[in-house]
Short mmCIF file of C-alpha atoms and ligand atoms in Angstrom, two decimals:
data_model
loop_
_atom_site.label_atom_id
_atom_site.label_comp_id
_atom_site.label_asym_id
_atom_site.label_seq_id
_atom_site.Cartn_x
_atom_site.Cartn_y
_atom_site.Cartn_z
CA MET N 1 -17.94 35.88 -12.38
CA ARG N 2 -15.45 33.59 -10.56
CA ALA N 3 -14.73 29.80 -10.94
CA VAL N 4 -11.98 27.38 -10.01
CA ALA N 5 -11.07 24.18 -11.91
CA GLU N 6 -8.44 21.44 -11.65
CA ALA N 7 -6.83 19.33 -14.24
CA HIS N 8 -3.85 16.81 -14.54
CA PRO N 9 -1.14 16.43 -17.14
CA ASN N 10 -1.28 13.84 -19.71
CA ILE N 11 1.41 11.81 -21.65
CA ALA N 12 0.85 10.83 -25.22
CA LEU N 13 1.32 7.04 -25.95
CA ALA N 14 0.80 7.88 -29.62
CA LYS N 15 2.26 11.32 -30.28
CA TYR N 16 0.78 14.45 -31.81
CA TRP N 17 3.46 16.33 -33.66
CA GLY N 18 2.59 18.78 -36.38
CA LYS N 19 -0.49 20.80 -37.22
CA ALA N 20 -3.24 20.18 -39.96
CA ALA N 21 -3.65 22.87 -42.53
CA GLY N 22 -6.35 25.30 -41.53
CA PRO N 23 -7.10 27.92 -38.95
CA ALA N 24 -7.88 26.08 -35.75
CA ASN N 25 -4.75 24.42 -34.28
CA ALA N 26 -5.89 21.02 -35.14
CA PRO N 27 -3.29 18.16 -35.13
CA ALA N 28 -1.88 16.69 -38.34
CA VAL N 29 -2.05 13.20 -36.92
CA PRO N 30 -4.28 11.39 -34.35
CA SER N 31 -2.89 10.92 -30.83
CA LEU N 32 -3.73 8.88 -27.75
CA SER N 33 -2.71 9.70 -24.18
CA VAL N 34 -3.04 8.72 -20.59
CA THR N 35 -4.11 11.35 -18.04
CA LEU N 36 -2.04 11.18 -14.87
CA ALA N 37 -3.29 11.13 -11.23
CA GLY N 38 -1.57 13.02 -8.40
CA LEU N 39 -0.01 15.92 -10.29
CA THR N 40 -2.50 18.76 -10.31
CA THR N 41 -2.94 22.25 -11.81
CA ILE N 42 -5.55 24.43 -9.96
CA THR N 43 -6.82 27.51 -11.96
CA GLU N 44 -9.04 30.26 -10.83
CA VAL N 45 -10.70 32.67 -13.21
CA GLU N 46 -12.25 35.93 -12.06
CA LEU N 47 -13.95 38.35 -14.38
CA ASP N 48 -13.01 41.99 -13.22
CA PRO N 49 -14.66 44.97 -15.07
CA SER N 50 -11.81 47.19 -13.70
CA LEU N 51 -9.14 45.31 -15.73
CA GLN N 52 -7.98 46.71 -19.17
CA ALA N 53 -6.31 43.49 -20.03
CA ASP N 54 -6.22 39.87 -18.84
CA VAL N 55 -3.73 39.16 -16.01
CA LEU N 56 -2.06 35.86 -15.44
CA LEU N 57 -0.43 34.83 -12.11
CA LEU N 58 1.41 31.57 -12.63
CA ASN N 59 2.79 29.92 -9.56
CA GLY N 60 2.52 33.29 -7.73
CA ARG N 61 4.28 35.39 -10.42
CA GLU N 62 2.93 37.57 -13.16
CA ALA N 63 3.43 35.83 -16.47
CA ASP N 64 2.79 36.50 -20.22
CA ALA N 65 -0.96 36.19 -20.84
CA THR N 66 -0.97 35.91 -24.64
CA ARG N 67 -2.07 32.27 -24.85
CA VAL N 68 -4.48 32.65 -21.91
CA THR N 69 -6.09 35.61 -23.64
CA SER N 70 -6.43 33.64 -26.90
CA LEU N 71 -8.43 31.04 -24.94
CA LEU N 72 -10.43 33.60 -22.96
CA ASP N 73 -11.29 35.56 -26.15
CA ARG N 74 -12.96 32.48 -27.67
CA ALA N 75 -14.83 31.74 -24.52
CA ARG N 76 -15.89 35.43 -24.11
CA ALA N 77 -17.14 35.53 -27.80
CA HIS N 78 -19.20 32.44 -27.12
CA ALA N 79 -20.78 33.84 -23.94
CA GLY N 80 -21.21 37.37 -25.42
CA ILE N 81 -19.21 38.95 -22.54
CA ARG N 82 -16.24 41.32 -22.96
CA THR N 83 -14.95 41.59 -19.32
CA LYS N 84 -11.25 40.92 -18.75
CA ALA N 85 -10.14 38.36 -16.31
CA ARG N 86 -7.64 37.72 -13.59
CA VAL N 87 -6.24 34.07 -13.82
CA VAL N 88 -4.41 32.58 -10.97
CA THR N 89 -2.92 29.18 -11.70
CA THR N 90 -0.67 26.88 -9.52
CA ASN N 91 0.90 23.59 -10.28
CA ASP N 92 1.73 21.20 -7.42
CA PHE N 93 4.58 19.83 -9.57
CA PRO N 94 7.61 21.77 -10.82
CA THR N 95 7.38 22.93 -14.44
CA SER N 96 10.79 21.35 -14.99
CA ALA N 97 9.50 17.95 -13.87
CA GLY N 98 9.23 16.76 -17.35
CA LEU N 99 5.39 16.79 -17.32
CA ALA N 100 3.87 19.41 -19.53
CA SER N 101 2.06 21.77 -17.23
CA SER N 102 0.59 23.54 -20.41
CA ALA N 103 -1.73 20.52 -20.94
CA SER N 104 -3.22 20.61 -17.38
CA GLY N 105 -3.02 24.36 -17.35
CA PHE N 106 -5.14 25.02 -20.57
CA ALA N 107 -7.52 22.25 -19.60
CA ALA N 108 -8.17 23.71 -16.19
CA LEU N 109 -8.30 27.25 -17.79
CA ALA N 110 -11.06 26.12 -20.29
CA VAL N 111 -13.23 24.61 -17.50
CA ALA N 112 -12.82 27.65 -15.17
CA ALA N 113 -13.19 30.25 -17.95
CA ARG N 114 -16.49 28.71 -19.23
CA ALA N 115 -17.78 28.56 -15.68
CA ALA N 116 -16.86 32.17 -14.83
CA LEU N 117 -18.57 33.25 -17.99
CA GLY N 118 -21.79 31.43 -16.93
CA LEU N 119 -21.43 28.56 -19.52
CA PRO N 120 -22.36 25.10 -18.32
CA PHE N 121 -19.78 22.42 -17.51
CA ASP N 122 -19.37 20.53 -20.76
CA PRO N 123 -16.14 18.48 -21.18
CA ALA N 124 -16.38 18.30 -24.96
CA ARG N 125 -16.89 22.06 -25.39
CA ALA N 126 -14.07 22.77 -22.90
CA SER N 127 -11.80 20.17 -24.72
CA ASP N 128 -12.46 21.87 -28.10
CA LEU N 129 -11.85 25.27 -26.56
CA ALA N 130 -8.55 24.06 -24.97
CA ARG N 131 -7.42 22.33 -28.17
CA ARG N 132 -7.60 25.61 -30.09
CA THR N 133 -4.90 27.05 -27.87
CA SER N 134 -2.83 23.98 -27.20
CA ALA N 135 -3.91 20.69 -28.73
CA SER N 136 -2.47 18.30 -26.20
CA SER N 137 -4.50 20.08 -23.44
CA ALA N 138 -7.72 18.87 -25.15
CA ARG N 139 -6.90 15.30 -23.93
CA SER N 140 -6.53 16.50 -20.28
CA LEU N 141 -10.28 17.15 -20.01
CA TYR N 142 -10.89 13.47 -19.80
CA GLY N 143 -9.55 10.81 -17.43
CA GLY N 144 -7.86 7.53 -18.23
CA PHE N 145 -7.03 6.88 -21.90
CA VAL N 146 -7.94 9.64 -24.21
CA GLU N 147 -7.73 10.23 -28.00
CA LEU N 148 -7.72 13.32 -30.21
CA ASP N 149 -8.39 12.93 -33.88
CA ALA N 150 -6.45 14.76 -36.67
CA GLY N 151 -7.97 17.84 -38.12
CA ASP N 152 -9.64 17.80 -41.53
CA GLY N 153 -8.73 21.30 -42.58
CA THR N 154 -12.01 22.86 -41.52
CA ASP N 155 -12.83 24.84 -38.43
CA ARG N 156 -15.31 22.21 -36.99
CA ASP N 157 -15.33 21.26 -33.37
CA LEU N 158 -12.58 18.84 -32.54
CA PRO N 159 -12.74 17.68 -28.88
CA ALA N 160 -10.81 14.73 -27.43
CA ARG N 161 -12.73 11.77 -26.12
CA GLU N 162 -12.25 8.96 -23.64
CA VAL N 163 -11.21 5.57 -25.06
CA ALA N 164 -10.95 3.60 -21.77
CA PRO N 165 -11.19 4.51 -18.06
CA ALA N 166 -8.14 4.85 -15.73
CA SER N 167 -8.86 1.46 -14.26
CA HIS N 168 -8.75 -0.29 -17.68
CA LEU N 169 -4.94 -1.04 -17.58
CA ASP N 170 -2.54 -1.48 -14.66
CA LEU N 171 -0.08 1.01 -16.07
CA ARG N 172 2.54 3.02 -14.23
CA VAL N 173 4.54 5.96 -15.71
CA LEU N 174 7.90 6.55 -14.23
CA VAL N 175 9.54 9.90 -15.19
CA ALA N 176 13.17 9.82 -15.16
CA VAL N 177 14.06 13.48 -14.67
CA THR N 178 17.32 14.43 -16.47
CA THR N 179 17.72 18.23 -15.85
CA GLU N 180 16.09 20.97 -13.65
CA ALA N 181 16.39 23.39 -16.66
CA GLU N 182 13.40 24.46 -18.61
CA LYS N 183 13.19 23.09 -22.16
CA ASP N 184 14.82 25.16 -24.87
CA GLU N 185 12.41 24.75 -27.69
CA SER N 186 8.58 24.87 -27.10
CA SER N 187 6.58 22.02 -28.71
CA THR N 188 4.81 24.55 -30.88
CA SER N 189 7.90 25.89 -32.43
CA GLY N 190 9.59 22.50 -32.50
CA MET N 191 6.80 20.82 -34.47
CA ASN N 192 6.45 23.88 -36.80
CA LEU N 193 10.18 23.79 -37.55
CA THR N 194 9.95 20.08 -38.09
CA ALA N 195 7.13 20.56 -40.65
CA ALA N 196 9.10 23.33 -42.29
CA LYS N 197 12.56 21.82 -42.44
CA SER N 198 12.64 18.01 -41.83
CA PRO N 199 12.99 15.84 -44.83
CA TYR N 200 11.40 13.09 -42.56
CA TYR N 201 8.20 15.01 -41.65
CA ALA N 202 6.39 13.49 -44.58
CA ALA N 203 7.34 10.00 -43.41
CA TRP N 204 6.13 10.88 -39.86
CA LEU N 205 2.81 12.00 -41.19
CA GLU N 206 2.41 8.83 -43.25
CA HIS N 207 3.29 6.39 -40.31
CA ALA N 208 2.05 8.12 -37.23
CA PRO N 209 -1.63 6.93 -37.79
CA THR N 210 -0.40 3.33 -37.93
CA TRP N 211 1.28 3.52 -34.52
CA TYR N 212 -1.86 5.28 -33.10
CA ARG N 213 -4.15 2.50 -34.41
CA GLU N 214 -1.77 -0.06 -32.94
CA VAL N 215 -1.69 1.78 -29.53
CA ARG N 216 -5.47 1.90 -29.57
CA ARG N 217 -5.91 -1.72 -30.51
CA SER N 218 -3.38 -3.12 -28.01
CA LEU N 219 -4.78 -0.74 -25.25
CA LEU N 220 -8.30 -2.03 -25.77
CA ALA N 221 -6.95 -5.64 -25.93
CA ARG N 222 -4.96 -5.01 -22.77
CA ASP N 223 -1.84 -6.20 -24.58
CA PHE N 224 0.70 -4.32 -22.56
CA GLU N 225 3.75 -5.42 -24.64
CA ALA N 226 2.21 -4.40 -28.01
CA LEU N 227 1.10 -1.12 -26.51
CA GLY N 228 4.65 -0.42 -25.27
CA VAL N 229 6.30 -1.31 -28.63
CA ALA N 230 4.01 1.05 -30.53
CA ALA N 231 4.32 3.80 -27.91
CA GLU N 232 8.05 3.64 -28.05
CA GLN N 233 8.08 3.64 -31.81
CA SER N 234 5.73 6.65 -32.01
CA ALA N 235 8.04 8.69 -29.64
CA LEU N 236 11.20 7.74 -31.50
CA ALA N 237 9.81 8.44 -34.86
CA MET N 238 8.52 11.85 -33.69
CA HIS N 239 12.09 12.63 -32.43
CA ALA N 240 13.73 11.32 -35.61
CA SER N 241 11.65 13.64 -37.71
CA ALA N 242 12.45 16.56 -35.38
CA ILE N 243 16.25 15.76 -35.24
CA ALA N 244 16.43 15.79 -39.01
CA ALA N 245 15.24 19.48 -38.68
CA GLY N 246 17.92 20.28 -36.13
CA ILE N 247 15.49 20.11 -33.21
CA VAL N 248 17.26 17.83 -30.61
CA TYR N 249 15.46 17.53 -27.19
CA PHE N 250 17.71 14.69 -26.07
CA ARG N 251 20.64 15.19 -23.56
CA GLY N 252 23.19 12.58 -22.65
CA ALA N 253 21.12 11.30 -19.85
CA THR N 254 18.13 10.84 -22.10
CA VAL N 255 20.15 8.40 -24.21
CA GLU N 256 21.51 6.62 -21.11
CA ALA N 257 17.93 6.25 -19.73
CA LEU N 258 16.71 4.93 -23.05
CA ALA N 259 19.55 2.41 -23.09
CA GLU N 260 18.61 1.19 -19.54
CA VAL N 261 14.95 0.63 -20.66
CA ARG N 262 16.23 -1.51 -23.48
CA ARG N 263 18.60 -3.35 -21.16
CA LEU N 264 15.60 -4.02 -18.73
CA ARG N 265 13.65 -5.41 -21.70
CA ARG N 266 16.50 -7.73 -22.77
CA ALA N 267 16.56 -9.00 -19.18
CA GLY N 268 12.88 -9.92 -19.41
CA THR N 269 11.10 -6.87 -17.88
CA LEU N 270 8.38 -5.21 -19.93
CA ALA N 271 9.51 -1.58 -19.84
CA PHE N 272 9.06 0.96 -22.64
CA ALA N 273 10.15 4.59 -23.16
CA THR N 274 8.33 7.63 -24.36
CA ILE N 275 9.81 11.12 -24.70
CA ASP N 276 8.12 14.40 -25.18
CA ALA N 277 9.48 17.78 -26.34
CA GLY N 278 12.19 17.65 -23.66
CA PRO N 279 14.99 15.59 -22.36
CA HIS N 280 13.13 13.50 -19.71
CA VAL N 281 12.34 9.76 -20.22
CA LYS N 282 8.94 8.43 -19.26
CA VAL N 283 8.99 4.67 -18.71
CA LEU N 284 5.84 2.67 -19.14
CA VAL N 285 5.59 -0.44 -16.94
CA ARG N 286 3.05 -2.60 -15.29
CA ALA N 287 2.31 -2.01 -11.63
CA PRO N 288 4.19 -5.17 -10.38
CA ASP N 289 7.44 -3.91 -12.10
CA GLU N 290 7.21 -0.33 -10.77
CA ASP N 291 9.57 -0.59 -7.74
CA ALA N 292 12.29 -2.59 -9.62
CA VAL N 293 12.26 -0.38 -12.73
CA ALA N 294 12.19 2.85 -10.62
CA ALA N 295 15.29 1.61 -8.77
CA ALA N 296 17.00 0.76 -12.12
CA MET N 297 16.16 4.20 -13.57
CA SER N 298 17.33 6.01 -10.44
CA ALA N 299 20.80 4.49 -10.92
CA VAL N 300 21.20 5.67 -14.46
CA PRO N 301 24.03 8.28 -14.70
CA GLY N 302 22.52 11.76 -15.09
CA VAL N 303 18.99 10.78 -13.87
CA LEU N 304 18.32 13.18 -11.05
CA ARG N 305 15.16 11.55 -9.72
CA VAL N 306 12.31 9.39 -10.73
CA LEU N 307 8.57 10.49 -10.26
CA ARG N 308 5.79 7.92 -10.22
CA ALA N 309 2.35 8.44 -11.77
CA GLN N 310 -0.60 6.40 -12.82
CA PRO N 311 -3.80 6.83 -14.78
CA GLY N 312 -6.13 9.47 -13.24
CA PRO N 313 -9.12 11.58 -13.61
CA GLY N 314 -10.14 14.34 -16.07
CA ALA N 315 -10.63 18.03 -15.43
CA SER N 316 -13.32 19.21 -12.97
CA LEU N 317 -14.79 22.30 -11.21
CA ARG N 318 -14.01 22.97 -7.61
CA GLU N 319 -15.57 25.10 -5.03
CA PRO N 320 -13.95 28.54 -5.05
CA ARG N 321 -12.05 29.20 -1.76
C1 DP6 W 1 5.41 16.06 -27.79
O1 DP6 W 1 0.13 20.47 -27.35
O2 DP6 W 1 2.25 21.54 -26.52
O3 DP6 W 1 3.80 16.53 -26.06
O4 DP6 W 1 -0.80 22.62 -29.87
O5 DP6 W 1 1.34 23.93 -30.37
O6 DP6 W 1 0.38 23.86 -27.99
P1 DP6 W 1 0.54 23.14 -29.26
O7 DP6 W 1 1.52 21.84 -28.96
P2 DP6 W 1 1.51 20.93 -27.67
O8 DP6 W 1 2.34 19.73 -28.36
C2 DP6 W 1 2.48 18.46 -27.55
C3 DP6 W 1 3.55 17.54 -28.16
C4 DP6 W 1 3.97 16.34 -27.51
C5 DP6 W 1 3.07 15.13 -27.96
C6 DP6 W 1 1.72 15.11 -27.37
O9 DP6 W 1 1.47 15.49 -26.28
O10 DP6 W 1 0.90 14.44 -28.17
#
């Protein structure tokens, strides 16, 4: 009746942007991400027969439960239980930190919801469940480097899977935070508008699988430079397709931070940028370069602070308090 789970955000090195045709929120392109240690979402699900509707408390405040209910409804149908739930979820990192709390949030929710409904811990099933509500969250079920295939237009199960463990590559992710404001366009609506309006969406769909394959190959070969080049291309092409539809996530400081990453590279440091559906710049570096690159990024005009993260574990159950 009650279960608690924890999960961590992930950052895509090869981006998911756009949905496949079909009913099940499957991605139009394959993606590959790294799950991050340190930053944690903790979610408790308690079934309560006295509730008429699901209730969501997000960081201590009641919040819109629509997407939470969509996930819970699927889990309830699977378990043959109709009881509504109280969901209490907290992030130990600010939602405006530039790290999608939705990925860790729906991953933790999928694990806790299944457990509260008496279903066994099963990362693949939880990943498929999470994916149907928010596709990037499917990847946070697993630790280290994780991939999610594109959909094939059917309703078949589509969980993410681990490509390599966290220890595989000595990678660090530095998040150059450029604003405290929440983002203005959600990823869901940003990608749907891109698909509907961008003349470059077809080009994105055509080329994204190539960058994904290159990210995967270079990751497995531990070729950090090739990995960084492909990851930066994937992110910039995703944004180019979005910008052509009028969806601009960049702010001035985003462009300044991107320029600093390129300046560092010209000066001989292997640093690469990736940017999600928001204005913050995530810099991929190797561990020995972390301090120098963090200092350089902190000095960029408009960068408010720099967070540091590294590859970490997948989602798990915790003892209820
Ligand atoms: C830019 O997973 O948030 O972070 O499936 O509609 O919930 P929905 O979208 P979401 O999109 C994430 C987009 C991205 C790239 C990525 O994480 O691969």
